[in-house]
């Protein structure tokens, strides 16, 4: 068929269907998926199909996010919003606010993330076709993680349950696989290893049964759970496999993977190796600011094990300050607990008790979580 608008439109339809097939069969970060998505975006722009252009650019943004290029993904999210304002449909705005939500989340702006989530839900609810979609599962679980970091535990659990209910109702293995992966991450941050293990194991099983190459990253979550449940050696083996696989697939592993590896190495007494891993997580190319306070706190714990109390204190204080600035109350509590534990046998006992009490007393829920239980036990000890 000679070149024509009709030919471009037909090719666009074909390429878009191939993008979805590549995504599921090869993985979202595979070169074939990216190449096909780029072709689809070119055709969409050429034919003036703004709705399809937004969809394909959103896929490119997701690929960037999955690969850890959060700055590039944030830039693309702003372009998506501009295009959505021109195109005007609910689904285009839903895609755009999905991008804006993740831009704020990975930029460490939790309050902004909540704002974008409210806007996304408004347009998602106006588009019936997107109510039960894999994208909806991801966005709601991102919002659950945001609420958890902000210390809004009940809201976080409610959002997590909503997302998994959607994924289960869809009868779509892909949506459930992604949902269980993010559910495992949720429970990893909540420090509930049994639940993290169950979710990660199901995500991996779905991936293997359906030949969907999404195991990279999930294995590190399972490795963390194994270590917390007493099988450190098996967790370390699985962790190394995940790092190698992640490097093969996308040219580098994500921040959470290196953070987890560092924690497991420290548990095994491999403090120098743990420091190497945590420094990778803190390197400039790793752009995820949402968990930066926790990375600093873990590095402080490693400094303490290496006998450098001054460096440990500096990292704990930096973690508290970053968490406070980003409204990440859960990470602030965790870092304040680490700092109080470091200083409890010094002449600054009263000072550190007051600091820990201030953040602990902010909470009105979540007292059954590991973090609040540990903080309360330490406060009781400091008060005695």
PDB file of C-alpha atoms in Angstrom, residues 33-302:
ATOM      1  CA  UNK A  33       9.264  -3.131  23.626  1.00  0.00           C
ATOM      2  CA  UNK A  34      10.891   0.290  23.637  1.00  0.00           C
ATOM      3  CA  UNK A  35      11.519   0.220  19.880  1.00  0.00           C
ATOM      4  CA  UNK A  36       7.912  -0.692  19.166  1.00  0.00           C
ATOM      5  CA  UNK A  37       6.607   1.973  21.564  1.00  0.00           C
ATOM      6  CA  UNK A  38       8.759   4.622  19.892  1.00  0.00           C
ATOM      7  CA  UNK A  39       7.405   3.629  16.471  1.00  0.00           C
ATOM      8  CA  UNK A  40       3.853   3.797  17.771  1.00  0.00           C
ATOM      9  CA  UNK A  41       4.440   7.280  19.200  1.00  0.00           C
ATOM     10  CA  UNK A  42       5.888   8.501  15.889  1.00  0.00           C
ATOM     11  CA  UNK A  43       2.892   7.166  13.979  1.00  0.00           C
ATOM     12  CA  UNK A  44       0.429   8.607  16.488  1.00  0.00           C
ATOM     13  CA  UNK A  45       2.007  12.046  16.173  1.00  0.00           C
ATOM     14  CA  UNK A  46       2.161  11.758  12.373  1.00  0.00           C
ATOM     15  CA  UNK A  47      -1.528  10.863  12.105  1.00  0.00           C
ATOM     16  CA  UNK A  48      -2.592  13.463  14.667  1.00  0.00           C
ATOM     17  CA  UNK A  49      -4.011  10.825  16.985  1.00  0.00           C
ATOM     18  CA  UNK A  50      -3.461  12.643  20.263  1.00  0.00           C
ATOM     19  CA  UNK A  51      -5.165  10.020  22.412  1.00  0.00           C
ATOM     20  CA  UNK A  52      -2.910   7.265  21.080  1.00  0.00           C
ATOM     21  CA  UNK A  53       0.144   9.523  21.309  1.00  0.00           C
ATOM     22  CA  UNK A  54      -0.602  10.094  24.988  1.00  0.00           C
ATOM     23  CA  UNK A  55      -1.007   6.352  25.535  1.00  0.00           C
ATOM     24  CA  UNK A  56       2.308   5.513  23.860  1.00  0.00           C
ATOM     25  CA  UNK A  57       4.206   8.339  25.554  1.00  0.00           C
ATOM     26  CA  UNK A  58       2.790   7.128  28.855  1.00  0.00           C
ATOM     27  CA  UNK A  59       4.203   3.691  28.078  1.00  0.00           C
ATOM     28  CA  UNK A  60       7.612   5.274  27.426  1.00  0.00           C
ATOM     29  CA  UNK A  61       7.288   7.068  30.765  1.00  0.00           C
ATOM     30  CA  UNK A  62       6.527   3.768  32.501  1.00  0.00           C
ATOM     31  CA  UNK A  63       9.584   2.196  30.856  1.00  0.00           C
ATOM     32  CA  UNK A  64      11.715   5.099  32.114  1.00  0.00           C
ATOM     33  CA  UNK A  65      10.272   4.728  35.603  1.00  0.00           C
ATOM     34  CA  UNK A  66      10.868   0.982  35.639  1.00  0.00           C
ATOM     35  CA  UNK A  67      14.471   1.601  34.549  1.00  0.00           C
ATOM     36  CA  UNK A  68      15.069   4.194  37.272  1.00  0.00           C
ATOM     37  CA  UNK A  69      15.138   7.304  35.036  1.00  0.00           C
ATOM     38  CA  UNK A  70      12.770   9.237  37.283  1.00  0.00           C
ATOM     39  CA  UNK A  71      13.898  12.654  36.057  1.00  0.00           C
ATOM     40  CA  UNK A  72      13.198  11.725  32.431  1.00  0.00           C
ATOM     41  CA  UNK A  73       9.876  10.185  33.410  1.00  0.00           C
ATOM     42  CA  UNK A  74       8.882  13.339  35.311  1.00  0.00           C
ATOM     43  CA  UNK A  75       9.672  15.504  32.295  1.00  0.00           C
ATOM     44  CA  UNK A  76       7.553  13.263  30.088  1.00  0.00           C
ATOM     45  CA  UNK A  77       4.721  13.365  32.637  1.00  0.00           C
ATOM     46  CA  UNK A  78       4.514  17.147  32.280  1.00  0.00           C
ATOM     47  CA  UNK A  79       4.329  16.779  28.483  1.00  0.00           C
ATOM     48  CA  UNK A  80       1.555  14.217  28.891  1.00  0.00           C
ATOM     49  CA  UNK A  81      -0.462  16.681  30.963  1.00  0.00           C
ATOM     50  CA  UNK A  82      -0.037  19.378  28.292  1.00  0.00           C
ATOM     51  CA  UNK A  83      -1.215  16.936  25.611  1.00  0.00           C
ATOM     52  CA  UNK A  84      -4.159  15.804  27.755  1.00  0.00           C
ATOM     53  CA  UNK A  85      -5.289  19.421  28.105  1.00  0.00           C
ATOM     54  CA  UNK A  86      -5.344  19.621  24.297  1.00  0.00           C
ATOM     55  CA  UNK A  87      -7.019  16.245  23.741  1.00  0.00           C
ATOM     56  CA  UNK A  88      -9.508  16.542  26.596  1.00  0.00           C
ATOM     57  CA  UNK A  89     -10.636  12.967  27.276  1.00  0.00           C
ATOM     58  CA  UNK A  90     -10.878  11.447  30.750  1.00  0.00           C
ATOM     59  CA  UNK A  91      -8.565   8.573  29.879  1.00  0.00           C
ATOM     60  CA  UNK A  92      -5.862  10.975  28.642  1.00  0.00           C
ATOM     61  CA  UNK A  93      -6.062  12.982  31.859  1.00  0.00           C
ATOM     62  CA  UNK A  94      -6.001   9.710  33.797  1.00  0.00           C
ATOM     63  CA  UNK A  95      -2.761   8.708  32.027  1.00  0.00           C
ATOM     64  CA  UNK A  96      -1.279  12.156  32.591  1.00  0.00           C
ATOM     65  CA  UNK A  97      -2.058  12.267  36.309  1.00  0.00           C
ATOM     66  CA  UNK A  98      -0.722   8.714  36.660  1.00  0.00           C
ATOM     67  CA  UNK A  99       2.581  10.146  35.414  1.00  0.00           C
ATOM     68  CA  UNK A 100       2.375  13.238  37.609  1.00  0.00           C
ATOM     69  CA  UNK A 101       1.637  11.120  40.677  1.00  0.00           C
ATOM     70  CA  UNK A 102       4.732   8.996  40.134  1.00  0.00           C
ATOM     71  CA  UNK A 103       6.831  12.083  39.391  1.00  0.00           C
ATOM     72  CA  UNK A 104       5.901  13.535  42.781  1.00  0.00           C
ATOM     73  CA  UNK A 105       6.260  10.203  44.588  1.00  0.00           C
ATOM     74  CA  UNK A 106       9.748   9.388  43.298  1.00  0.00           C
ATOM     75  CA  UNK A 107      10.704  13.032  43.709  1.00  0.00           C
ATOM     76  CA  UNK A 108      10.016  12.659  47.433  1.00  0.00           C
ATOM     77  CA  UNK A 109       7.012  15.023  47.468  1.00  0.00           C
ATOM     78  CA  UNK A 110       4.406  12.973  49.324  1.00  0.00           C
ATOM     79  CA  UNK A 111       1.939  15.831  49.823  1.00  0.00           C
ATOM     80  CA  UNK A 112       2.086  16.521  46.083  1.00  0.00           C
ATOM     81  CA  UNK A 113       1.568  12.821  45.423  1.00  0.00           C
ATOM     82  CA  UNK A 114      -1.681  12.926  47.378  1.00  0.00           C
ATOM     83  CA  UNK A 115      -2.854  15.905  45.335  1.00  0.00           C
ATOM     84  CA  UNK A 116      -2.111  14.124  42.060  1.00  0.00           C
ATOM     85  CA  UNK A 117      -3.833  10.967  43.289  1.00  0.00           C
ATOM     86  CA  UNK A 118      -7.035  12.910  43.955  1.00  0.00           C
ATOM     87  CA  UNK A 119      -6.902  14.370  40.427  1.00  0.00           C
ATOM     88  CA  UNK A 120      -6.175  10.943  38.920  1.00  0.00           C
ATOM     89  CA  UNK A 121      -9.126   9.374  40.752  1.00  0.00           C
ATOM     90  CA  UNK A 122     -11.437  12.123  39.524  1.00  0.00           C
ATOM     91  CA  UNK A 123     -10.637  11.418  35.869  1.00  0.00           C
ATOM     92  CA  UNK A 124     -10.303   7.646  36.333  1.00  0.00           C
ATOM     93  CA  UNK A 125     -13.823   7.504  37.780  1.00  0.00           C
ATOM     94  CA  UNK A 126     -15.090   9.457  34.761  1.00  0.00           C
ATOM     95  CA  UNK A 127     -13.671   6.830  32.382  1.00  0.00           C
ATOM     96  CA  UNK A 128     -15.442   3.514  33.009  1.00  0.00           C
ATOM     97  CA  UNK A 129     -13.031   1.567  30.759  1.00  0.00           C
ATOM     98  CA  UNK A 130     -10.045   2.340  33.011  1.00  0.00           C
ATOM     99  CA  UNK A 131     -11.650   1.574  36.389  1.00  0.00           C
ATOM    100  CA  UNK A 132     -10.446  -2.029  36.339  1.00  0.00           C
ATOM    101  CA  UNK A 133      -7.096  -1.842  34.590  1.00  0.00           C
ATOM    102  CA  UNK A 134      -3.514  -2.731  35.421  1.00  0.00           C
ATOM    103  CA  UNK A 135      -2.753   1.006  35.493  1.00  0.00           C
ATOM    104  CA  UNK A 136      -5.397   1.549  38.167  1.00  0.00           C
ATOM    105  CA  UNK A 137      -3.840  -1.193  40.286  1.00  0.00           C
ATOM    106  CA  UNK A 138      -0.401   0.430  40.026  1.00  0.00           C
ATOM    107  CA  UNK A 139      -1.617   3.944  40.806  1.00  0.00           C
ATOM    108  CA  UNK A 140      -3.652   2.915  43.851  1.00  0.00           C
ATOM    109  CA  UNK A 141      -0.751   0.859  45.215  1.00  0.00           C
ATOM    110  CA  UNK A 142       1.589   3.815  44.660  1.00  0.00           C
ATOM    111  CA  UNK A 143      -0.878   5.902  46.668  1.00  0.00           C
ATOM    112  CA  UNK A 144      -0.912   3.185  49.347  1.00  0.00           C
ATOM    113  CA  UNK A 145       2.879   3.408  49.624  1.00  0.00           C
ATOM    114  CA  UNK A 146       2.624   7.186  49.860  1.00  0.00           C
ATOM    115  CA  UNK A 147       0.073   6.983  52.687  1.00  0.00           C
ATOM    116  CA  UNK A 148       2.256   4.431  54.490  1.00  0.00           C
ATOM    117  CA  UNK A 149       5.334   6.666  54.296  1.00  0.00           C
ATOM    118  CA  UNK A 150       3.219   9.555  55.625  1.00  0.00           C
ATOM    119  CA  UNK A 151       2.214   7.444  58.628  1.00  0.00           C
ATOM    120  CA  UNK A 152      -1.433   7.130  57.573  1.00  0.00           C
ATOM    121  CA  UNK A 153      -1.481   3.391  58.207  1.00  0.00           C
ATOM    122  CA  UNK A 154      -5.212   2.659  58.002  1.00  0.00           C
ATOM    123  CA  UNK A 155      -5.589   4.602  54.770  1.00  0.00           C
ATOM    124  CA  UNK A 156      -2.538   2.825  53.346  1.00  0.00           C
ATOM    125  CA  UNK A 157      -3.982  -0.602  54.153  1.00  0.00           C
ATOM    126  CA  UNK A 158      -7.367   0.359  52.698  1.00  0.00           C
ATOM    127  CA  UNK A 159      -5.786   1.478  49.430  1.00  0.00           C
ATOM    128  CA  UNK A 160      -3.679  -1.655  49.222  1.00  0.00           C
ATOM    129  CA  UNK A 161      -6.755  -3.842  49.724  1.00  0.00           C
ATOM    130  CA  UNK A 162      -8.684  -1.861  47.094  1.00  0.00           C
ATOM    131  CA  UNK A 163      -5.931  -2.310  44.518  1.00  0.00           C
ATOM    132  CA  UNK A 164      -5.541  -6.051  45.093  1.00  0.00           C
ATOM    133  CA  UNK A 165      -9.322  -6.498  44.954  1.00  0.00           C
ATOM    134  CA  UNK A 166      -9.321  -4.758  41.556  1.00  0.00           C
ATOM    135  CA  UNK A 167      -6.467  -6.928  40.314  1.00  0.00           C
ATOM    136  CA  UNK A 168      -8.181 -10.121  41.454  1.00  0.00           C
ATOM    137  CA  UNK A 169     -11.540  -9.138  39.943  1.00  0.00           C
ATOM    138  CA  UNK A 170      -9.975  -8.447  36.545  1.00  0.00           C
ATOM    139  CA  UNK A 171      -8.937 -12.107  36.038  1.00  0.00           C
ATOM    140  CA  UNK A 172      -5.853 -10.722  34.284  1.00  0.00           C
ATOM    141  CA  UNK A 173      -2.611 -12.500  35.267  1.00  0.00           C
ATOM    142  CA  UNK A 174      -0.540  -9.471  34.280  1.00  0.00           C
ATOM    143  CA  UNK A 175      -2.474  -7.085  36.543  1.00  0.00           C
ATOM    144  CA  UNK A 176      -2.381  -9.520  39.463  1.00  0.00           C
ATOM    145  CA  UNK A 177       1.346 -10.161  38.987  1.00  0.00           C
ATOM    146  CA  UNK A 178       2.134  -6.427  39.087  1.00  0.00           C
ATOM    147  CA  UNK A 179      -0.282  -5.910  41.959  1.00  0.00           C
ATOM    148  CA  UNK A 180       1.316  -8.646  44.061  1.00  0.00           C
ATOM    149  CA  UNK A 181       4.792  -7.284  43.340  1.00  0.00           C
ATOM    150  CA  UNK A 182       3.798  -3.854  44.682  1.00  0.00           C
ATOM    151  CA  UNK A 183       1.894  -5.434  47.561  1.00  0.00           C
ATOM    152  CA  UNK A 184       5.110  -7.206  48.549  1.00  0.00           C
ATOM    153  CA  UNK A 185       6.975  -3.883  48.430  1.00  0.00           C
ATOM    154  CA  UNK A 186       4.245  -2.362  50.604  1.00  0.00           C
ATOM    155  CA  UNK A 187       4.677  -5.044  53.267  1.00  0.00           C
ATOM    156  CA  UNK A 188       8.462  -4.819  53.020  1.00  0.00           C
ATOM    157  CA  UNK A 189       8.215  -1.120  53.941  1.00  0.00           C
ATOM    158  CA  UNK A 190       5.729  -2.009  56.689  1.00  0.00           C
ATOM    159  CA  UNK A 191       8.207  -4.646  57.930  1.00  0.00           C
ATOM    160  CA  UNK A 192       5.768  -7.556  57.752  1.00  0.00           C
ATOM    161  CA  UNK A 193       7.873 -10.363  56.229  1.00  0.00           C
ATOM    162  CA  UNK A 194       5.198 -13.096  56.141  1.00  0.00           C
ATOM    163  CA  UNK A 195       2.874 -10.943  54.048  1.00  0.00           C
ATOM    164  CA  UNK A 196       5.764  -9.722  51.875  1.00  0.00           C
ATOM    165  CA  UNK A 197       6.826 -13.320  51.258  1.00  0.00           C
ATOM    166  CA  UNK A 198       3.320 -14.463  50.282  1.00  0.00           C
ATOM    167  CA  UNK A 199       2.806 -11.594  47.831  1.00  0.00           C
ATOM    168  CA  UNK A 200       6.272 -11.911  46.236  1.00  0.00           C
ATOM    169  CA  UNK A 201       5.930 -15.681  45.866  1.00  0.00           C
ATOM    170  CA  UNK A 202       2.563 -15.333  44.111  1.00  0.00           C
ATOM    171  CA  UNK A 203       3.899 -12.607  41.809  1.00  0.00           C
ATOM    172  CA  UNK A 204       6.841 -14.813  40.822  1.00  0.00           C
ATOM    173  CA  UNK A 205       4.584 -17.837  40.291  1.00  0.00           C
ATOM    174  CA  UNK A 206       2.262 -15.877  37.990  1.00  0.00           C
ATOM    175  CA  UNK A 207       5.280 -14.527  36.077  1.00  0.00           C
ATOM    176  CA  UNK A 208       6.688 -18.014  35.536  1.00  0.00           C
ATOM    177  CA  UNK A 209       3.375 -19.703  34.719  1.00  0.00           C
ATOM    178  CA  UNK A 210       2.518 -17.095  32.095  1.00  0.00           C
ATOM    179  CA  UNK A 211       6.059 -16.635  30.706  1.00  0.00           C
ATOM    180  CA  UNK A 212       6.084 -12.953  31.674  1.00  0.00           C
ATOM    181  CA  UNK A 213       9.647 -11.799  32.462  1.00  0.00           C
ATOM    182  CA  UNK A 214       8.964  -9.622  35.482  1.00  0.00           C
ATOM    183  CA  UNK A 215      10.917 -11.546  38.130  1.00  0.00           C
ATOM    184  CA  UNK A 216      13.691  -8.955  38.419  1.00  0.00           C
ATOM    185  CA  UNK A 217      13.074  -6.879  41.538  1.00  0.00           C
ATOM    186  CA  UNK A 218      10.487  -9.260  42.982  1.00  0.00           C
ATOM    187  CA  UNK A 219      13.145 -11.759  44.010  1.00  0.00           C
ATOM    188  CA  UNK A 220      14.840  -9.113  46.158  1.00  0.00           C
ATOM    189  CA  UNK A 221      11.562  -8.653  48.049  1.00  0.00           C
ATOM    190  CA  UNK A 222      11.332 -12.390  48.613  1.00  0.00           C
ATOM    191  CA  UNK A 223      15.005 -12.431  49.659  1.00  0.00           C
ATOM    192  CA  UNK A 224      14.339  -9.772  52.306  1.00  0.00           C
ATOM    193  CA  UNK A 225      11.385 -11.749  53.648  1.00  0.00           C
ATOM    194  CA  UNK A 226      13.428 -14.968  53.768  1.00  0.00           C
ATOM    195  CA  UNK A 227      16.169 -13.234  55.749  1.00  0.00           C
ATOM    196  CA  UNK A 228      13.715 -11.689  58.209  1.00  0.00           C
ATOM    197  CA  UNK A 229      12.088 -15.086  58.713  1.00  0.00           C
ATOM    198  CA  UNK A 230      15.405 -16.730  59.604  1.00  0.00           C
ATOM    199  CA  UNK A 231      16.753 -18.005  56.292  1.00  0.00           C
ATOM    200  CA  UNK A 232      19.481 -15.429  55.698  1.00  0.00           C
ATOM    201  CA  UNK A 233      21.725 -17.660  53.593  1.00  0.00           C
ATOM    202  CA  UNK A 234      18.963 -18.499  51.110  1.00  0.00           C
ATOM    203  CA  UNK A 235      17.959 -14.847  51.031  1.00  0.00           C
ATOM    204  CA  UNK A 236      21.492 -13.767  50.104  1.00  0.00           C
ATOM    205  CA  UNK A 237      21.655 -16.322  47.273  1.00  0.00           C
ATOM    206  CA  UNK A 238      18.334 -15.108  45.870  1.00  0.00           C
ATOM    207  CA  UNK A 239      19.456 -11.513  46.302  1.00  0.00           C
ATOM    208  CA  UNK A 240      22.601 -12.049  44.219  1.00  0.00           C
ATOM    209  CA  UNK A 241      20.551 -13.709  41.484  1.00  0.00           C
ATOM    210  CA  UNK A 242      18.190 -10.745  41.396  1.00  0.00           C
ATOM    211  CA  UNK A 243      21.000  -8.209  41.117  1.00  0.00           C
ATOM    212  CA  UNK A 244      22.605 -10.137  38.246  1.00  0.00           C
ATOM    213  CA  UNK A 245      19.268 -10.527  36.459  1.00  0.00           C
ATOM    214  CA  UNK A 246      18.385  -6.863  36.932  1.00  0.00           C
ATOM    215  CA  UNK A 247      21.708  -5.763  35.480  1.00  0.00           C
ATOM    216  CA  UNK A 248      21.155  -8.017  32.456  1.00  0.00           C
ATOM    217  CA  UNK A 249      17.655  -6.734  31.764  1.00  0.00           C
ATOM    218  CA  UNK A 250      17.966  -3.010  32.240  1.00  0.00           C
ATOM    219  CA  UNK A 251      21.630  -2.142  32.617  1.00  0.00           C
ATOM    220  CA  UNK A 252      21.345  -1.568  36.343  1.00  0.00           C
ATOM    221  CA  UNK A 253      19.333  -2.509  39.407  1.00  0.00           C
ATOM    222  CA  UNK A 254      16.863  -0.258  41.146  1.00  0.00           C
ATOM    223  CA  UNK A 255      17.439   1.493  44.445  1.00  0.00           C
ATOM    224  CA  UNK A 256      15.299  -0.861  46.516  1.00  0.00           C
ATOM    225  CA  UNK A 257      17.367  -3.823  45.348  1.00  0.00           C
ATOM    226  CA  UNK A 258      20.658  -2.314  46.532  1.00  0.00           C
ATOM    227  CA  UNK A 259      19.070  -1.159  49.787  1.00  0.00           C
ATOM    228  CA  UNK A 260      17.820  -4.671  50.465  1.00  0.00           C
ATOM    229  CA  UNK A 261      21.161  -6.226  49.524  1.00  0.00           C
ATOM    230  CA  UNK A 262      22.919  -3.902  51.956  1.00  0.00           C
ATOM    231  CA  UNK A 263      20.542  -4.833  54.776  1.00  0.00           C
ATOM    232  CA  UNK A 264      21.044  -8.560  54.189  1.00  0.00           C
ATOM    233  CA  UNK A 265      24.822  -8.180  54.032  1.00  0.00           C
ATOM    234  CA  UNK A 266      24.772  -6.269  57.333  1.00  0.00           C
ATOM    235  CA  UNK A 267      22.638  -9.009  58.893  1.00  0.00           C
ATOM    236  CA  UNK A 268      25.373 -11.471  57.850  1.00  0.00           C
ATOM    237  CA  UNK A 269      28.097  -9.308  59.428  1.00  0.00           C
ATOM    238  CA  UNK A 270      29.487  -8.323  56.004  1.00  0.00           C
ATOM    239  CA  UNK A 271      29.685  -4.640  56.925  1.00  0.00           C
ATOM    240  CA  UNK A 272      32.234  -3.503  54.339  1.00  0.00           C
ATOM    241  CA  UNK A 273      30.224  -5.154  51.544  1.00  0.00           C
ATOM    242  CA  UNK A 274      27.033  -3.672  52.994  1.00  0.00           C
ATOM    243  CA  UNK A 275      28.591  -0.207  52.870  1.00  0.00           C
ATOM    244  CA  UNK A 276      29.540  -0.729  49.218  1.00  0.00           C
ATOM    245  CA  UNK A 277      25.951  -1.709  48.384  1.00  0.00           C
ATOM    246  CA  UNK A 278      24.381   1.224  50.231  1.00  0.00           C
ATOM    247  CA  UNK A 279      26.731   3.663  48.506  1.00  0.00           C
ATOM    248  CA  UNK A 280      25.443   2.354  45.157  1.00  0.00           C
ATOM    249  CA  UNK A 281      21.900   3.057  46.349  1.00  0.00           C
ATOM    250  CA  UNK A 282      22.970   6.617  47.220  1.00  0.00           C
ATOM    251  CA  UNK A 283      24.819   7.253  43.947  1.00  0.00           C
ATOM    252  CA  UNK A 284      23.623  10.194  41.802  1.00  0.00           C
ATOM    253  CA  UNK A 285      22.206   7.985  39.042  1.00  0.00           C
ATOM    254  CA  UNK A 286      19.757   6.457  41.509  1.00  0.00           C
ATOM    255  CA  UNK A 287      17.095   9.154  41.532  1.00  0.00           C
ATOM    256  CA  UNK A 288      14.394   7.737  43.825  1.00  0.00           C
ATOM    257  CA  UNK A 289      14.016  10.388  46.532  1.00  0.00           C
ATOM    258  CA  UNK A 290      11.001   8.732  48.158  1.00  0.00           C
ATOM    259  CA  UNK A 291      13.127   6.291  50.171  1.00  0.00           C
ATOM    260  CA  UNK A 292      16.256   8.446  50.541  1.00  0.00           C
ATOM    261  CA  UNK A 293      15.672   8.913  54.307  1.00  0.00           C
ATOM    262  CA  UNK A 294      15.572   5.150  54.782  1.00  0.00           C
ATOM    263  CA  UNK A 295      18.758   4.657  52.749  1.00  0.00           C
ATOM    264  CA  UNK A 296      20.548   7.223  54.922  1.00  0.00           C
ATOM    265  CA  UNK A 297      19.257   5.527  58.066  1.00  0.00           C
ATOM    266  CA  UNK A 298      20.497   2.109  56.920  1.00  0.00           C
ATOM    267  CA  UNK A 299      23.894   3.601  56.112  1.00  0.00           C
ATOM    268  CA  UNK A 300      23.956   5.060  59.612  1.00  0.00           C
ATOM    269  CA  UNK A 301      23.319   1.611  61.044  1.00  0.00           C
ATOM    270  CA  UNK A 302      26.242   0.242  59.022  1.00  0.00           C
TER     271      UNK A 302
END
